[in-house]
mmCIF file of C-alpha atoms in Angstrom:
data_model
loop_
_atom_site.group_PDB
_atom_site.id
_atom_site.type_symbol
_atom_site.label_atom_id
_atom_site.label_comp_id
_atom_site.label_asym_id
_atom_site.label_seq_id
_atom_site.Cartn_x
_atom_site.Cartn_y
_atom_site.Cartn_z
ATOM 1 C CA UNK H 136 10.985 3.110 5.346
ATOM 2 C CA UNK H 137 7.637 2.687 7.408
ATOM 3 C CA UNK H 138 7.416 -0.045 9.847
ATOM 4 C CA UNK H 139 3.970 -0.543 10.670
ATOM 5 C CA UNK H 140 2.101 -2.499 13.788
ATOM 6 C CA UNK H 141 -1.649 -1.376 14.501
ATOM 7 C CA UNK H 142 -2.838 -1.179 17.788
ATOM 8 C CA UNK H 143 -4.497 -4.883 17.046
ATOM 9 C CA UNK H 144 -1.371 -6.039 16.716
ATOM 10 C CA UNK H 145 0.021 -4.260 20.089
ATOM 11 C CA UNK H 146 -3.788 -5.572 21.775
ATOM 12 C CA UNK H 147 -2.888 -9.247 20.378
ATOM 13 C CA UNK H 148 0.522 -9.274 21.454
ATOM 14 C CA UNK H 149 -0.262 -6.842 24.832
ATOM 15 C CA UNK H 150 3.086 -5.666 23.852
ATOM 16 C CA UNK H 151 4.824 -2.128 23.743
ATOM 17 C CA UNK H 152 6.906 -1.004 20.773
ATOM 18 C CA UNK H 153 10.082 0.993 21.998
ATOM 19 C CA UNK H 154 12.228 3.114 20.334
ATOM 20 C CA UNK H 155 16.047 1.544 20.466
ATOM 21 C CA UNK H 156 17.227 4.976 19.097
ATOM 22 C CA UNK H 157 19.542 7.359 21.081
ATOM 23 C CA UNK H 158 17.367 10.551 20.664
ATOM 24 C CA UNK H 159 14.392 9.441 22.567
ATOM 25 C CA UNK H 160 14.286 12.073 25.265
ATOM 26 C CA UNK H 161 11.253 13.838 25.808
ATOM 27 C CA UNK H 162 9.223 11.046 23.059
ATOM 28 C CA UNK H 163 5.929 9.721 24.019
ATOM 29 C CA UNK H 164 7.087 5.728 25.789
ATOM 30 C CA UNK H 165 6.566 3.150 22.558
ATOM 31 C CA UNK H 166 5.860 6.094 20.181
ATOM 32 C CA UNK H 167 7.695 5.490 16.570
ATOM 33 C CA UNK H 168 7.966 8.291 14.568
ATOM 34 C CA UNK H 169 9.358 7.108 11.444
ATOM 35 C CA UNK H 170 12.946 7.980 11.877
ATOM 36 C CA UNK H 171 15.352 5.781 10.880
ATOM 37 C CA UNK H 172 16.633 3.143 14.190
ATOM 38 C CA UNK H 173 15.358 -0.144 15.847
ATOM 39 C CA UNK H 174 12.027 -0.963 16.828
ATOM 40 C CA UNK H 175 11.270 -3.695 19.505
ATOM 41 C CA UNK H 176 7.890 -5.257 20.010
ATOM 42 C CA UNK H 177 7.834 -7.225 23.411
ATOM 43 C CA UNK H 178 5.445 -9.255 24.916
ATOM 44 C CA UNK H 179 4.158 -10.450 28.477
ATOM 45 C CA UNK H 180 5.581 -9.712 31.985
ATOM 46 C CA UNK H 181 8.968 -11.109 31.110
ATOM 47 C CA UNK H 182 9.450 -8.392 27.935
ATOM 48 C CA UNK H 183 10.408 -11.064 25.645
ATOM 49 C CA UNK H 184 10.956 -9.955 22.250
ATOM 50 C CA UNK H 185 8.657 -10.453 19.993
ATOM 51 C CA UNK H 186 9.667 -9.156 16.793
ATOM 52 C CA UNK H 187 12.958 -6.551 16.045
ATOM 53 C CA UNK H 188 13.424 -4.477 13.015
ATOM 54 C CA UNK H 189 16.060 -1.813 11.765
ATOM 55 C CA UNK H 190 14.627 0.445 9.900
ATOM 56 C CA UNK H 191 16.612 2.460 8.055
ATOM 57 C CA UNK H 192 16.846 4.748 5.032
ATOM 58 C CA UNK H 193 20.099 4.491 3.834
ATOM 59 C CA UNK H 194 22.481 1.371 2.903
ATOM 60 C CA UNK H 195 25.426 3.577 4.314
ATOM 61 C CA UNK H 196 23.670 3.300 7.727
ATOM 62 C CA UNK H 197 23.785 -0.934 7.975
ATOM 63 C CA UNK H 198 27.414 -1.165 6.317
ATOM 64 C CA UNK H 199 28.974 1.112 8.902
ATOM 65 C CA UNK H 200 27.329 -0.464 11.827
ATOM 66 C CA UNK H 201 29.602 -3.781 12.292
ATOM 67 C CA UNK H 202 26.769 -4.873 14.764
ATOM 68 C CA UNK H 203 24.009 -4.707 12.083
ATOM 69 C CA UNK H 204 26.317 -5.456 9.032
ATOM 70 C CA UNK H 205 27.264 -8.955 11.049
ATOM 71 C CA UNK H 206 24.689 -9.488 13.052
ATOM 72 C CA UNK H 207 21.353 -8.413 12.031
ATOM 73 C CA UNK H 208 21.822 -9.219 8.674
ATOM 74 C CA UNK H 209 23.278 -12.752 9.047
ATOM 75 C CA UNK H 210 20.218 -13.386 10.787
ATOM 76 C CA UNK H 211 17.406 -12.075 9.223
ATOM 77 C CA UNK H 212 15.272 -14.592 7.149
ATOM 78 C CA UNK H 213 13.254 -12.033 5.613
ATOM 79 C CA UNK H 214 14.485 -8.505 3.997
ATOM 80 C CA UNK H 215 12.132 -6.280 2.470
ATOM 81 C CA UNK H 216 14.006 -3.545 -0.403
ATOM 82 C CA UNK H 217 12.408 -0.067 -1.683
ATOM 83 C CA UNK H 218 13.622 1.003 -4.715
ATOM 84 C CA UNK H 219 17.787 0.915 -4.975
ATOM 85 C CA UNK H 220 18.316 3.023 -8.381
ATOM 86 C CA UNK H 221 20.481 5.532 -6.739
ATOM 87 C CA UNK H 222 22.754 2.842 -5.439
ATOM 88 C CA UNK H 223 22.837 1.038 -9.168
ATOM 89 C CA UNK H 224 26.529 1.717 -9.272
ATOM 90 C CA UNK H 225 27.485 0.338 -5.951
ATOM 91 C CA UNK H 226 25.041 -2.499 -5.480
ATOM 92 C CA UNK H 227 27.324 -5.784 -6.178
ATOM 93 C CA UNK H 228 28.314 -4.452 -2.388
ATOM 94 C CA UNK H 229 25.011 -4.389 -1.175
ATOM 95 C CA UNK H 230 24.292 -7.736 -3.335
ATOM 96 C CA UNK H 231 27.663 -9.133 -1.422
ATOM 97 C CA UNK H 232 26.493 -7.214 2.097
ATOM 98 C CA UNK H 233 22.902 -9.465 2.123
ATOM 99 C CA UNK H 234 23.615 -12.355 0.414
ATOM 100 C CA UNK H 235 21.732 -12.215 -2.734
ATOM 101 C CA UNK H 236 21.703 -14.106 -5.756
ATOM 102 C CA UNK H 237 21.878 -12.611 -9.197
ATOM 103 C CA UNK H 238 18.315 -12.962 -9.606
ATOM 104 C CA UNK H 239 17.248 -11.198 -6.407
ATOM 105 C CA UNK H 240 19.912 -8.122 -7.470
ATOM 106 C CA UNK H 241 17.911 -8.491 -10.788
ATOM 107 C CA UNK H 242 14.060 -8.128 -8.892
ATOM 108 C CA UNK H 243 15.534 -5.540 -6.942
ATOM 109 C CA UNK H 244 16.909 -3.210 -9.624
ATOM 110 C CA UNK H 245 13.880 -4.058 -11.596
ATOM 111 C CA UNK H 246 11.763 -2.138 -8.694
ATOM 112 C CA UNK H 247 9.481 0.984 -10.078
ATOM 113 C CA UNK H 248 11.151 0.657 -13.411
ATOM 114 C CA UNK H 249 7.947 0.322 -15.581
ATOM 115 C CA UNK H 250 5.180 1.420 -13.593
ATOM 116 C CA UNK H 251 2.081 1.914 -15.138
ATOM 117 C CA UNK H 252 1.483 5.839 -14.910
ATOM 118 C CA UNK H 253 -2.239 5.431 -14.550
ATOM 119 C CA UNK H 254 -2.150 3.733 -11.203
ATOM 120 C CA UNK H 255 -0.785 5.062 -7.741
ATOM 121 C CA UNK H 256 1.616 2.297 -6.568
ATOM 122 C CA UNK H 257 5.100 1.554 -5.805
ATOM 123 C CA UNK H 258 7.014 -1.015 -5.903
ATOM 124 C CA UNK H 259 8.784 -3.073 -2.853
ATOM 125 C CA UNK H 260 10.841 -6.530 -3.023
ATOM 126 C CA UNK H 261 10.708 -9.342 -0.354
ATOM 127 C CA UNK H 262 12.883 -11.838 0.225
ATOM 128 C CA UNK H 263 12.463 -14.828 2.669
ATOM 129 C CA UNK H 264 15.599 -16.490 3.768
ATOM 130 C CA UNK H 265 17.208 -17.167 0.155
ATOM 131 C CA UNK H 266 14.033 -19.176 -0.737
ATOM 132 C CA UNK H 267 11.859 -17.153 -2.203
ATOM 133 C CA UNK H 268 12.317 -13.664 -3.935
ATOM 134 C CA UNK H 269 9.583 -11.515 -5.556
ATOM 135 C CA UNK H 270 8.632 -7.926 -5.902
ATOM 136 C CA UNK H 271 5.345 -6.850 -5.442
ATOM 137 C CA UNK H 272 3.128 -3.508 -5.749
ATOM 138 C CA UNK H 273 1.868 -1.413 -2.998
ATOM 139 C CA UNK H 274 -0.943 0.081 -4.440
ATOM 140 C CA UNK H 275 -3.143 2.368 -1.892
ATOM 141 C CA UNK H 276 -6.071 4.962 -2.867
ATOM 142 C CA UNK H 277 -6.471 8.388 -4.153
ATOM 143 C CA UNK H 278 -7.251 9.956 -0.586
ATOM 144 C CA UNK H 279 -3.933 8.205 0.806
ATOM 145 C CA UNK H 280 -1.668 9.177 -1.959
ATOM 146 C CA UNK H 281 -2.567 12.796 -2.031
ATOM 147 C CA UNK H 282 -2.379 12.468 2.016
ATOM 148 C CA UNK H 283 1.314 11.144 2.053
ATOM 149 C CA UNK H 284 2.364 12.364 -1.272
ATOM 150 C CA UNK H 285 6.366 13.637 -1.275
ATOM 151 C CA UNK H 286 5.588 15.286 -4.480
ATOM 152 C CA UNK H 287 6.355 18.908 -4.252
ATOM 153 C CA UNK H 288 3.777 19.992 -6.354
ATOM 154 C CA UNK H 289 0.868 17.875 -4.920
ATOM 155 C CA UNK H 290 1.821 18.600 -1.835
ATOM 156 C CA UNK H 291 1.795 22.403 -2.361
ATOM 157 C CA UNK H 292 -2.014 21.995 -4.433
ATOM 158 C CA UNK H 293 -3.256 20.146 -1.445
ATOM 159 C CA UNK H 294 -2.480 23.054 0.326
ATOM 160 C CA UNK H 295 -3.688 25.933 -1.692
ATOM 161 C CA UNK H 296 -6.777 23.785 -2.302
ATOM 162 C CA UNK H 297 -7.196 23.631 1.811
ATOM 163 C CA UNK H 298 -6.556 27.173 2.049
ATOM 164 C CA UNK H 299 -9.357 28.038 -0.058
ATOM 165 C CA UNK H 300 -11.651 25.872 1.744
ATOM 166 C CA UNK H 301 -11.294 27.424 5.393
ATOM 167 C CA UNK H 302 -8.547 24.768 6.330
ATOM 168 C CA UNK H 303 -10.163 21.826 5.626
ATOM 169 C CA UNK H 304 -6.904 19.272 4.437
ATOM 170 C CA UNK H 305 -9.774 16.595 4.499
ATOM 171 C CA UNK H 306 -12.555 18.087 2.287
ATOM 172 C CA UNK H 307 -9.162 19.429 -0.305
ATOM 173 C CA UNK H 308 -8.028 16.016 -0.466
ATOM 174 C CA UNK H 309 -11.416 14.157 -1.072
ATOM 175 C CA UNK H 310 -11.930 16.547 -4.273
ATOM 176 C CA UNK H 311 -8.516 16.146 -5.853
ATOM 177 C CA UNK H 312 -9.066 12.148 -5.353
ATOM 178 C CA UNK H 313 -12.424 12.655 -6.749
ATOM 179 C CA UNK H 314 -11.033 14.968 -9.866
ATOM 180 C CA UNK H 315 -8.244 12.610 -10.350
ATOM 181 C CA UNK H 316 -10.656 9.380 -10.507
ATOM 182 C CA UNK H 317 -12.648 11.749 -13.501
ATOM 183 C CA UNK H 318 -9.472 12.361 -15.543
ATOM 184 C CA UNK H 319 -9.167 16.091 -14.170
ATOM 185 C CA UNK H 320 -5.720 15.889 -13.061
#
């Protein structure tokens, strides 16, 4: 769901990364703003693509595009999966749709199944042109979880907790990490 390039990588490439989607009116030129669509990175005076991605958050968005189902797909050597519980019943199509093996399907579906609790992490699978498979874990801290936590409740603590302090997201964040890493919370 999140493609990103740091600004080394723009500085190293002395690239731009532009949005392919429709709805880029009135957006910052080469901002990406997480929304689903195609990022370019080009390089040089020519513009010559450097690297292309669609990023997307739905399978239903690459099998109605016949230019991404065919295209894109056919082509790319590497493909990089979230977690695909909520399309368990349906994925022998997307198994069919990218070319995977039974073991792949069986990494895939595998993906945040037993998590260890005590750790913040999820799980993401990688595949590199039918050669290798694995799934690995994205593990980042305290202070990043509880800054781009989806978690309804967290998120509303975070707030409450920022509230009290005058504002301060930072300063709320830094002492749930810090209660958290002493078995507060």
């Amino acid at each position: 769901e999140l493609l990103d390039i740091s600004e080394e990588d723009l500085a190293s490439a002395s690239g731009d990364i532009k949005s392919q989607d429709s709805d880029t009116e009135g957006k910052e030129h080469g901002s990406v703003d997480g929304t689903p669509g195609e990022a370019v990175l080009t390089s040089g005076e020519a513009n010559a693509v450097v690297a292309e991605a669609k990023v997307t958050r739905e399978v239903d968005d690459i099998i109605s595009s016949p230019i991404v189902k065919e295209t894109i797909i056919n082509n790319s050597d590497c493909k990089i999966l979230l977690d695909q519980r909520k399309y368990m019943n349906r994925f022998d199509q997307i198994q069919e749709l990218l070319g995977l093996t039974d073991k792949e399907k069986a990494q895939i579906l595998s993906i945040n199944m037993a998590n260890n609790p005590s750790r913040l992490y999820k799980e993401v699978w990688i595949g590199l042109g039918g050669t290798q498979s694995a799934v690995y874990a994205t593990e980042v801290s305290v202070e990043e979880y509880y800054c781009y936590t989806t978690e309804e409740t967290e998120k509303v603590e975070v707030q409450r907790l920022a509230a009290k302090l005058g504002g301060n997201l930072e300063m709320a964040i830094r002492m749930m990490a810090q209660a958290r890493r002493e078995g507060a919370t």
